[in-house]
Amino acid sequence: MKIQDANQLSSRTMHSDICIIGAGPAGLTLAGALVPTGRDILIADSGGRRFEKEPDELNAMQTDSNFLYRNGRSNRARQTGGSAALWAGRVVPFDFHPDLDREWSELPSAIVPHFDEAFRLLNIEPDIRNDHEHQPGELYGYWANRTQRFRTMVSGTRNGNCSLFNHLTCIGEPEFDGDRLKSLVFLNQKMERIRISAGRFIFAMGGIENSRMLLLMREQIEKRLGEHFGNVGKYVMDHPRISHGRIVPKGSTSEITRYLMKVTPRGMYKTGIRNHPVHTRAYCNIMVIPGKLTRRVMRLPARSFQVSSKKLLLKEAGLLRTLASQGRLLPVLSGTDPVSSRIMRFVNNRSYSTYKMMAYCEQRPRAHNRIIIGTDTDRNAQPVARLCNHLHPEELYDIESLYRRMEKHAGILNCTFSWDPEFVNNPANYTDASHIIGGTRYSGDASRAVVDHRLSVFGIPNLYITGSSVFPTSGVENPTHLIIALSLRLAGILKEDVAKYC
Ligand SMILES: Cc1cc2nc3c(=O)[nH]c(=O)nc-3n(C[C@H](O)[C@H](O)[C@H](O)COP(=O)(O)OP(=O)(O)OC[C@H]3O[C@@H](n4cnc5c(N)ncnc54)[C@H](O)[C@@H]3O)c2cc1C
């Protein structure tokens, strides 16, 4: 992949066969899968190769919510690798539910076959799922030994037909040729306008920006989308989370250690507990309360402790066990030799005196939870997004049921569990989970959709969208594994399309 700084461009126009806007997991996965087509692929991304303050400020947004939306870099990142540049890399494959996920219609049968490849792209050997016993009512999260932070994917996609332009921000201003989108305008940091024309455009700008861009183009696209334009920005969801509840083992034989993070030769995993959903899904993780020394080390910036997944292990397993497990990763030790097995047993066999509970809930798609255009403007003088998202009483009801379930489960685990229903029922005690879902959704019911089953925007056949903004429902699973599988599905669609028409 050729990487260029858009601030150095000499020309004010560019052309490519395929223009992907956004170099996060969604855009980079798509580009990587399309490279073998030999078509010219241009990726435009607002950010630089690493964190820079200026592009990150373009994520400015207004919120209207009954739970807490954290600001800035705890929420999204504008840089190569997108928001995955910030993450700890928790990977949870989406578990489609026959009733709750009905709006996905026929999409799962086209996406699920890409799940194993999505695991591999995330640096996780899919067989890790077979390393432990799966119990009904549980949810499993996986971490690779080495977290894939997508920035590294750029160098992995070495090919002359793919170029990534940093510091190039799409601002819309579309031109059409019949029903086809012909070109869009971009700004570099010198505020120079660059018009890019392409055969196909793909929005991969993340949960907020995919919606915002369509809303900013309202004047030019509203008639083309027809009734579907009314759905743009609607049905936004997150996985609001609450950290509350203390679990104390009654003796030394508690089964609670089942829920601590486990280290295996293929990577790490953690077992969570799911609810029996009445309206919405929820799950909880049992968290270790870290000691003083661990808390101090945790405060070190992620880069100085290599990657944040290791910090997570540190929090869960303590300093000594983390160092032991990381030592195992030295190439001299394989995962199956007796020394490694002993170290692994030492790392995994641990117990603590107190635990806390962290619960995540699903938000159902509701039309009033939506992205609209706000009153402020960003540093490019473009109106910012305003995110309106409220936790619904049904969602709180299901979280409360999960806490009640946990009460019973703690007894089975030989633990006591203390919590306060009033605290759990107050939305103000929840924060976002940096999982912004919906806004440019697919739905089996086209009257509630923005894109069709080919992920193409209704009325603009050569404009496609990928990312969690397309999901019609959110489940409770972390979204990136599904985003990657969705991008692989879109790559398949585009490959067929390019073979037919180009
Ligand atoms: C702190 C944190 C922790 C997280 N932890 C996890 C986790 O453990 N597991 C998990 O599955 N998910 C996690 N997530 C969510 C995960 O990072 C996102 O789901 C994922 O990055 C979304 O991928 P994306 O490519 O769709 O969007 P993004 O990663 O947001 O990438 C979008 C890209 O588009 C670019 N862009 C935006 N607007 C424009 C524009 N107008 N013009 C040009 N370029 C533009 C941005 O610069 C960015 O690079 C976490 C997120 C955060 C913030």
Short mmCIF file of N, CA and C in Angstrom, two decimals, residues 59-206:
data_model
loop_
_atom_site.label_atom_id
_atom_site.label_comp_id
_atom_site.label_asym_id
_atom_site.label_seq_id
_atom_site.Cartn_x
_atom_site.Cartn_y
_atom_site.Cartn_z
N ASN A 59 -13.70 14.94 15.48
CA ASN A 59 -14.70 14.05 16.08
C ASN A 59 -15.61 14.78 17.06
N ALA A 60 -15.48 16.10 17.14
CA ALA A 60 -16.33 16.87 18.07
C ALA A 60 -17.80 16.51 17.82
N MET A 61 -18.55 16.37 18.90
CA MET A 61 -19.95 15.98 18.74
C MET A 61 -20.75 16.49 19.93
N GLN A 62 -22.05 16.68 19.74
CA GLN A 62 -22.92 17.05 20.85
C GLN A 62 -23.72 15.82 21.26
N THR A 63 -24.04 15.71 22.55
CA THR A 63 -24.81 14.54 22.98
C THR A 63 -26.03 14.96 23.78
N ASP A 64 -27.04 14.12 23.67
CA ASP A 64 -28.26 14.31 24.44
C ASP A 64 -28.65 12.90 24.90
N SER A 65 -28.32 12.60 26.15
CA SER A 65 -28.45 11.21 26.58
C SER A 65 -28.76 11.14 28.07
N ASN A 66 -29.47 10.09 28.49
CA ASN A 66 -29.70 9.94 29.94
C ASN A 66 -28.61 9.10 30.60
N PHE A 67 -27.61 8.65 29.80
CA PHE A 67 -26.41 8.03 30.39
C PHE A 67 -25.19 8.79 29.91
N LEU A 68 -24.03 8.47 30.46
CA LEU A 68 -22.86 9.31 30.22
C LEU A 68 -22.12 8.92 28.94
N TYR A 69 -22.01 9.85 28.03
CA TYR A 69 -21.13 9.65 26.87
C TYR A 69 -19.79 10.26 27.18
N ARG A 70 -18.75 9.39 27.21
CA ARG A 70 -17.41 9.90 27.48
C ARG A 70 -16.94 10.66 26.27
N ASN A 71 -16.10 11.64 26.52
CA ASN A 71 -15.68 12.50 25.41
C ASN A 71 -14.41 12.02 24.75
N GLY A 72 -14.18 12.56 23.58
CA GLY A 72 -12.88 12.48 22.92
C GLY A 72 -12.36 11.07 22.72
N ARG A 73 -11.10 10.87 23.14
CA ARG A 73 -10.42 9.64 22.75
C ARG A 73 -10.90 8.38 23.47
N SER A 74 -11.77 8.54 24.46
CA SER A 74 -12.32 7.32 25.03
C SER A 74 -13.43 6.81 24.12
N ASN A 75 -13.75 7.57 23.10
CA ASN A 75 -14.91 7.27 22.27
C ASN A 75 -14.58 6.88 20.84
N ARG A 76 -13.73 7.65 20.18
CA ARG A 76 -13.37 7.40 18.77
C ARG A 76 -11.99 7.98 18.51
N ALA A 77 -11.35 7.51 17.40
CA ALA A 77 -10.05 8.09 17.04
C ALA A 77 -10.00 8.33 15.55
N ARG A 78 -9.42 9.45 15.16
CA ARG A 78 -9.18 9.71 13.73
C ARG A 78 -7.71 9.51 13.47
N GLN A 79 -7.34 8.36 13.00
CA GLN A 79 -5.96 8.06 12.64
C GLN A 79 -6.01 6.72 11.90
N THR A 80 -4.92 6.38 11.23
CA THR A 80 -4.89 5.09 10.55
C THR A 80 -5.15 4.00 11.58
N GLY A 81 -6.10 3.12 11.26
CA GLY A 81 -6.49 2.10 12.24
C GLY A 81 -7.77 2.48 12.96
N GLY A 82 -8.20 3.73 12.80
CA GLY A 82 -9.47 4.20 13.39
C GLY A 82 -9.50 4.02 14.90
N SER A 83 -10.69 3.78 15.42
CA SER A 83 -10.86 3.68 16.87
C SER A 83 -10.16 2.44 17.42
N ALA A 84 -9.86 1.47 16.56
CA ALA A 84 -9.15 0.27 17.04
C ALA A 84 -7.72 0.61 17.45
N ALA A 85 -7.27 1.84 17.14
CA ALA A 85 -5.96 2.26 17.64
C ALA A 85 -5.99 2.43 19.16
N LEU A 86 -7.20 2.48 19.73
CA LEU A 86 -7.33 2.73 21.17
C LEU A 86 -7.69 1.48 21.95
N TRP A 87 -8.11 0.46 21.27
CA TRP A 87 -8.82 -0.60 21.98
C TRP A 87 -7.92 -1.64 22.62
N ALA A 88 -8.57 -2.44 23.50
CA ALA A 88 -7.86 -3.55 24.13
C ALA A 88 -8.02 -4.82 23.31
N GLY A 89 -8.89 -4.80 22.30
CA GLY A 89 -8.99 -5.92 21.36
C GLY A 89 -9.85 -7.08 21.81
N ARG A 90 -10.93 -6.78 22.48
CA ARG A 90 -11.82 -7.85 22.92
C ARG A 90 -12.68 -8.28 21.73
N VAL A 91 -12.72 -9.55 21.45
CA VAL A 91 -13.40 -10.07 20.27
C VAL A 91 -14.49 -11.04 20.68
N VAL A 92 -15.72 -10.71 20.34
CA VAL A 92 -16.85 -11.58 20.70
C VAL A 92 -17.68 -11.82 19.43
N PRO A 93 -17.70 -13.05 18.92
CA PRO A 93 -18.51 -13.28 17.72
C PRO A 93 -19.99 -13.09 18.01
N PHE A 94 -20.67 -12.45 17.10
CA PHE A 94 -22.10 -12.12 17.29
C PHE A 94 -22.92 -13.40 17.27
N ASP A 95 -23.85 -13.49 18.24
CA ASP A 95 -24.69 -14.68 18.33
C ASP A 95 -26.09 -14.26 17.86
N PHE A 96 -26.43 -14.58 16.60
CA PHE A 96 -27.72 -14.13 16.05
C PHE A 96 -28.87 -14.87 16.74
N HIS A 97 -29.87 -14.09 17.18
CA HIS A 97 -31.02 -14.63 17.91
C HIS A 97 -32.20 -14.68 16.93
N PRO A 98 -32.92 -15.81 16.89
CA PRO A 98 -33.96 -15.94 15.85
C PRO A 98 -35.05 -14.86 15.93
N ASP A 99 -35.39 -14.38 17.12
CA ASP A 99 -36.44 -13.35 17.22
C ASP A 99 -35.85 -11.95 17.26
N LEU A 100 -34.87 -11.74 18.19
CA LEU A 100 -34.37 -10.38 18.41
C LEU A 100 -33.62 -9.84 17.19
N ASP A 101 -33.06 -10.72 16.38
CA ASP A 101 -32.26 -10.27 15.22
C ASP A 101 -32.98 -10.53 13.90
N ARG A 102 -34.33 -10.58 13.96
CA ARG A 102 -35.10 -10.90 12.75
C ARG A 102 -34.83 -9.90 11.62
N GLU A 103 -34.55 -8.64 11.98
CA GLU A 103 -34.37 -7.63 10.94
C GLU A 103 -33.13 -7.86 10.08
N TRP A 104 -32.21 -8.71 10.57
CA TRP A 104 -31.02 -9.02 9.76
C TRP A 104 -31.41 -9.85 8.53
N SER A 105 -32.60 -10.45 8.59
CA SER A 105 -33.15 -11.22 7.48
C SER A 105 -32.11 -12.20 6.92
N GLU A 106 -31.80 -12.07 5.62
CA GLU A 106 -30.90 -13.09 5.02
C GLU A 106 -29.42 -12.76 5.17
N LEU A 107 -29.07 -11.60 5.76
CA LEU A 107 -27.64 -11.22 5.84
C LEU A 107 -26.77 -12.21 6.63
N PRO A 108 -27.21 -12.73 7.80
CA PRO A 108 -26.31 -13.62 8.55
C PRO A 108 -25.77 -14.78 7.71
N SER A 109 -26.59 -15.34 6.82
CA SER A 109 -26.10 -16.50 6.05
C SER A 109 -24.96 -16.08 5.12
N ALA A 110 -24.87 -14.78 4.79
CA ALA A 110 -23.77 -14.31 3.94
C ALA A 110 -22.57 -13.82 4.77
N ILE A 111 -22.82 -13.49 6.05
CA ILE A 111 -21.75 -12.91 6.87
C ILE A 111 -21.05 -13.97 7.73
N VAL A 112 -21.83 -14.87 8.32
CA VAL A 112 -21.25 -15.85 9.26
C VAL A 112 -20.12 -16.67 8.62
N PRO A 113 -20.22 -17.05 7.33
CA PRO A 113 -19.09 -17.78 6.73
C PRO A 113 -17.76 -17.03 6.80
N HIS A 114 -17.78 -15.72 7.05
CA HIS A 114 -16.54 -14.94 7.14
C HIS A 114 -16.01 -14.85 8.58
N PHE A 115 -16.69 -15.46 9.55
CA PHE A 115 -16.29 -15.29 10.95
C PHE A 115 -14.87 -15.79 11.22
N ASP A 116 -14.51 -16.96 10.65
CA ASP A 116 -13.17 -17.49 10.95
C ASP A 116 -12.09 -16.58 10.37
N GLU A 117 -12.35 -16.08 9.14
CA GLU A 117 -11.37 -15.17 8.52
C GLU A 117 -11.26 -13.88 9.35
N ALA A 118 -12.39 -13.44 9.88
CA ALA A 118 -12.37 -12.23 10.73
C ALA A 118 -11.51 -12.48 11.96
N PHE A 119 -11.63 -13.67 12.55
CA PHE A 119 -10.78 -14.03 13.69
C PHE A 119 -9.31 -13.91 13.29
N ARG A 120 -8.98 -14.50 12.12
CA ARG A 120 -7.55 -14.51 11.71
C ARG A 120 -7.06 -13.09 11.48
N LEU A 121 -7.90 -12.24 10.87
CA LEU A 121 -7.47 -10.86 10.64
C LEU A 121 -7.23 -10.13 11.96
N LEU A 122 -7.89 -10.60 13.00
CA LEU A 122 -7.70 -10.01 14.33
C LEU A 122 -6.58 -10.68 15.08
N ASN A 123 -5.83 -11.54 14.36
CA ASN A 123 -4.67 -12.21 14.96
C ASN A 123 -5.07 -13.28 15.97
N ILE A 124 -6.28 -13.80 15.82
CA ILE A 124 -6.74 -14.82 16.77
C ILE A 124 -6.96 -16.12 16.00
N GLU A 125 -6.39 -17.19 16.49
CA GLU A 125 -6.59 -18.49 15.87
C GLU A 125 -8.02 -18.94 16.21
N PRO A 126 -8.90 -19.13 15.18
CA PRO A 126 -10.32 -19.42 15.49
C PRO A 126 -10.51 -20.64 16.38
N ASP A 127 -9.54 -21.58 16.37
CA ASP A 127 -9.66 -22.78 17.19
C ASP A 127 -9.65 -22.48 18.69
N ILE A 128 -9.28 -21.26 19.08
CA ILE A 128 -9.29 -20.91 20.51
C ILE A 128 -10.66 -21.22 21.12
N ARG A 129 -11.69 -21.19 20.25
CA ARG A 129 -13.05 -21.46 20.74
C ARG A 129 -13.21 -22.91 21.22
N ASN A 130 -12.35 -23.79 20.70
CA ASN A 130 -12.47 -25.20 21.10
C ASN A 130 -11.63 -25.53 22.33
N ASP A 131 -10.91 -24.52 22.83
CA ASP A 131 -10.00 -24.77 23.95
C ASP A 131 -10.70 -24.87 25.29
N HIS A 132 -11.97 -24.56 25.33
CA HIS A 132 -12.67 -24.59 26.62
C HIS A 132 -14.10 -25.05 26.43
N GLU A 133 -14.67 -25.46 27.55
CA GLU A 133 -16.02 -26.01 27.52
C GLU A 133 -17.04 -24.86 27.45
N HIS A 134 -17.95 -24.93 26.49
CA HIS A 134 -18.95 -23.87 26.37
C HIS A 134 -20.23 -24.26 27.12
N GLN A 135 -20.71 -23.34 27.94
CA GLN A 135 -21.92 -23.61 28.73
C GLN A 135 -23.03 -22.72 28.22
N PRO A 136 -24.28 -23.20 28.19
CA PRO A 136 -25.38 -22.31 27.81
C PRO A 136 -25.47 -21.16 28.82
N GLY A 137 -25.92 -19.99 28.36
CA GLY A 137 -26.07 -18.85 29.27
C GLY A 137 -24.76 -18.14 29.55
N GLU A 138 -23.71 -18.46 28.76
CA GLU A 138 -22.43 -17.76 28.94
C GLU A 138 -22.03 -17.07 27.64
N LEU A 139 -21.12 -16.11 27.77
CA LEU A 139 -20.63 -15.37 26.59
C LEU A 139 -19.11 -15.33 26.68
N TYR A 140 -18.45 -15.61 25.56
CA TYR A 140 -16.99 -15.73 25.58
C TYR A 140 -16.35 -14.59 24.79
N GLY A 141 -15.40 -13.92 25.41
CA GLY A 141 -14.63 -12.87 24.73
C GLY A 141 -13.20 -13.34 24.56
N TYR A 142 -12.60 -13.06 23.41
CA TYR A 142 -11.24 -13.54 23.11
C TYR A 142 -10.30 -12.37 22.87
N TRP A 143 -9.03 -12.57 23.18
CA TRP A 143 -7.99 -11.60 22.87
C TRP A 143 -6.82 -12.33 22.23
N ALA A 144 -6.25 -11.76 21.21
CA ALA A 144 -5.07 -12.38 20.62
C ALA A 144 -3.88 -12.18 21.56
N ASN A 145 -2.84 -13.00 21.40
CA ASN A 145 -1.61 -12.75 22.15
C ASN A 145 -1.05 -11.38 21.79
N ARG A 146 -1.18 -11.06 20.49
CA ARG A 146 -0.72 -9.74 20.05
C ARG A 146 -1.95 -9.04 19.46
N THR A 147 -2.37 -7.97 20.10
CA THR A 147 -3.59 -7.31 19.66
C THR A 147 -3.39 -6.69 18.28
N GLN A 148 -4.31 -6.95 17.39
CA GLN A 148 -4.25 -6.32 16.07
C GLN A 148 -4.78 -4.90 16.18
N ARG A 149 -3.92 -3.96 15.91
CA ARG A 149 -4.35 -2.57 15.99
C ARG A 149 -4.42 -1.97 14.61
N PHE A 150 -4.80 -2.67 13.63
CA PHE A 150 -5.09 -2.27 12.27
C PHE A 150 -4.07 -1.37 11.58
N ARG A 151 -3.41 -0.49 12.34
CA ARG A 151 -2.36 0.31 11.73
C ARG A 151 -1.37 -0.62 11.04
N THR A 152 -1.12 -1.79 11.70
CA THR A 152 -0.15 -2.73 11.16
C THR A 152 -0.66 -3.38 9.88
N MET A 153 -1.96 -3.36 9.69
CA MET A 153 -2.54 -3.99 8.51
C MET A 153 -2.13 -3.24 7.25
N VAL A 154 -1.86 -1.96 7.41
CA VAL A 154 -1.51 -1.13 6.25
C VAL A 154 -0.25 -1.68 5.59
N SER A 155 0.76 -1.98 6.41
CA SER A 155 1.99 -2.50 5.80
C SER A 155 1.78 -3.92 5.30
N GLY A 156 0.77 -4.62 5.86
CA GLY A 156 0.48 -5.98 5.40
C GLY A 156 -0.21 -6.00 4.05
N THR A 157 -0.72 -4.88 3.62
CA THR A 157 -1.46 -4.83 2.35
C THR A 157 -0.57 -4.23 1.27
N ARG A 158 0.64 -4.70 1.17
CA ARG A 158 1.59 -4.14 0.20
C ARG A 158 1.14 -4.47 -1.21
N ASN A 159 0.75 -3.47 -1.92
CA ASN A 159 0.43 -3.66 -3.32
C ASN A 159 0.33 -2.30 -4.00
N GLY A 160 0.79 -2.26 -5.22
CA GLY A 160 0.85 -0.98 -5.93
C GLY A 160 -0.50 -0.40 -6.27
N ASN A 161 -1.57 -1.23 -6.26
CA ASN A 161 -2.86 -0.69 -6.71
C ASN A 161 -3.69 -0.08 -5.57
N CYS A 162 -3.11 0.03 -4.38
CA CYS A 162 -3.87 0.55 -3.25
C CYS A 162 -3.11 1.71 -2.60
N SER A 163 -3.76 2.87 -2.48
CA SER A 163 -3.09 4.03 -1.87
C SER A 163 -3.91 4.54 -0.70
N LEU A 164 -3.22 4.84 0.38
CA LEU A 164 -3.88 5.45 1.53
C LEU A 164 -3.45 6.92 1.62
N PHE A 165 -4.40 7.81 1.61
CA PHE A 165 -4.11 9.24 1.78
C PHE A 165 -4.52 9.67 3.18
N ASN A 166 -3.54 10.05 3.97
CA ASN A 166 -3.81 10.59 5.31
C ASN A 166 -4.16 12.08 5.21
N HIS A 167 -4.80 12.60 6.25
CA HIS A 167 -5.17 14.03 6.32
C HIS A 167 -6.08 14.44 5.19
N LEU A 168 -6.98 13.54 4.82
CA LEU A 168 -7.92 13.84 3.73
C LEU A 168 -9.34 13.56 4.25
N THR A 169 -10.07 14.63 4.49
CA THR A 169 -11.39 14.52 5.14
C THR A 169 -12.50 14.76 4.14
N CYS A 170 -13.41 13.82 4.04
CA CYS A 170 -14.55 13.97 3.13
C CYS A 170 -15.52 15.01 3.72
N ILE A 171 -15.98 15.92 2.87
CA ILE A 171 -17.00 16.87 3.35
C ILE A 171 -18.28 16.78 2.50
N GLY A 172 -18.34 15.80 1.62
CA GLY A 172 -19.58 15.61 0.84
C GLY A 172 -19.55 16.33 -0.50
N GLU A 173 -20.53 17.22 -0.71
CA GLU A 173 -20.69 17.97 -1.97
C GLU A 173 -20.65 17.02 -3.18
N PRO A 174 -21.60 16.08 -3.20
CA PRO A 174 -21.56 15.06 -4.26
C PRO A 174 -21.96 15.60 -5.63
N GLU A 175 -21.36 15.00 -6.67
CA GLU A 175 -21.78 15.24 -8.07
C GLU A 175 -22.29 13.91 -8.59
N PHE A 176 -23.33 13.95 -9.40
CA PHE A 176 -23.92 12.70 -9.89
C PHE A 176 -23.85 12.62 -11.41
N ASP A 177 -23.82 11.38 -11.89
CA ASP A 177 -23.97 11.12 -13.31
C ASP A 177 -25.16 10.18 -13.40
N GLY A 178 -26.34 10.68 -13.71
CA GLY A 178 -27.56 9.88 -13.60
C GLY A 178 -27.77 9.52 -12.15
N ASP A 179 -28.00 8.21 -11.89
CA ASP A 179 -28.20 7.84 -10.47
C ASP A 179 -26.89 7.50 -9.78
N ARG A 180 -25.78 7.54 -10.53
CA ARG A 180 -24.50 7.12 -9.94
C ARG A 180 -23.74 8.31 -9.34
N LEU A 181 -23.15 8.06 -8.20
CA LEU A 181 -22.33 9.08 -7.56
C LEU A 181 -21.02 9.19 -8.34
N LYS A 182 -20.74 10.43 -8.82
CA LYS A 182 -19.55 10.58 -9.67
C LYS A 182 -18.33 11.02 -8.84
N SER A 183 -18.55 11.98 -7.93
CA SER A 183 -17.40 12.48 -7.16
C SER A 183 -17.83 13.08 -5.83
N LEU A 184 -16.84 13.21 -4.94
CA LEU A 184 -17.06 13.84 -3.63
C LEU A 184 -15.91 14.81 -3.36
N VAL A 185 -16.14 15.76 -2.47
CA VAL A 185 -15.10 16.75 -2.15
C VAL A 185 -14.45 16.39 -0.81
N PHE A 186 -13.13 16.57 -0.76
CA PHE A 186 -12.33 16.30 0.44
C PHE A 186 -11.51 17.54 0.77
N LEU A 187 -11.17 17.70 2.04
CA LEU A 187 -10.28 18.80 2.45
C LEU A 187 -9.02 18.22 3.05
N ASN A 188 -7.87 18.81 2.70
CA ASN A 188 -6.67 18.43 3.46
C ASN A 188 -6.51 19.43 4.60
N GLN A 189 -5.42 19.34 5.34
CA GLN A 189 -5.30 20.22 6.51
C GLN A 189 -4.99 21.66 6.15
N LYS A 190 -4.59 21.87 4.88
CA LYS A 190 -4.38 23.27 4.45
C LYS A 190 -5.67 23.87 3.94
N MET A 191 -6.75 23.15 4.11
CA MET A 191 -8.09 23.53 3.66
C MET A 191 -8.16 23.61 2.12
N GLU A 192 -7.30 22.86 1.46
CA GLU A 192 -7.38 22.77 0.00
C GLU A 192 -8.46 21.75 -0.36
N ARG A 193 -9.24 22.08 -1.36
CA ARG A 193 -10.35 21.19 -1.76
C ARG A 193 -9.86 20.22 -2.82
N ILE A 194 -10.11 18.97 -2.63
CA ILE A 194 -9.69 17.95 -3.60
C ILE A 194 -10.93 17.15 -4.00
N ARG A 195 -11.22 17.13 -5.29
CA ARG A 195 -12.41 16.37 -5.75
C ARG A 195 -11.97 15.00 -6.23
N ILE A 196 -12.55 13.97 -5.63
CA ILE A 196 -12.19 12.61 -6.02
C ILE A 196 -13.37 11.97 -6.76
N SER A 197 -13.08 11.50 -7.98
CA SER A 197 -14.12 10.75 -8.70
C SER A 197 -13.75 9.27 -8.63
N ALA A 198 -14.78 8.43 -8.68
CA ALA A 198 -14.53 6.98 -8.57
C ALA A 198 -15.71 6.22 -9.14
N GLY A 199 -15.45 4.96 -9.49
CA GLY A 199 -16.52 4.10 -9.98
C GLY A 199 -17.43 3.67 -8.85
N ARG A 200 -16.84 3.46 -7.69
CA ARG A 200 -17.61 3.05 -6.51
C ARG A 200 -17.06 3.75 -5.27
N PHE A 201 -17.97 4.18 -4.41
CA PHE A 201 -17.57 4.83 -3.14
C PHE A 201 -18.04 3.97 -1.98
N ILE A 202 -17.20 3.87 -0.97
CA ILE A 202 -17.62 3.14 0.22
C ILE A 202 -17.41 4.02 1.44
N PHE A 203 -18.47 4.22 2.21
CA PHE A 203 -18.36 4.93 3.49
C PHE A 203 -17.95 3.92 4.55
N ALA A 204 -16.78 4.16 5.16
CA ALA A 204 -16.31 3.30 6.27
C ALA A 204 -15.75 4.23 7.33
N MET A 205 -16.56 5.25 7.67
CA MET A 205 -16.07 6.34 8.53
C MET A 205 -16.44 6.15 10.00
N GLY A 206 -17.05 4.99 10.32
CA GLY A 206 -17.41 4.75 11.72
C GLY A 206 -18.87 5.12 11.99
#
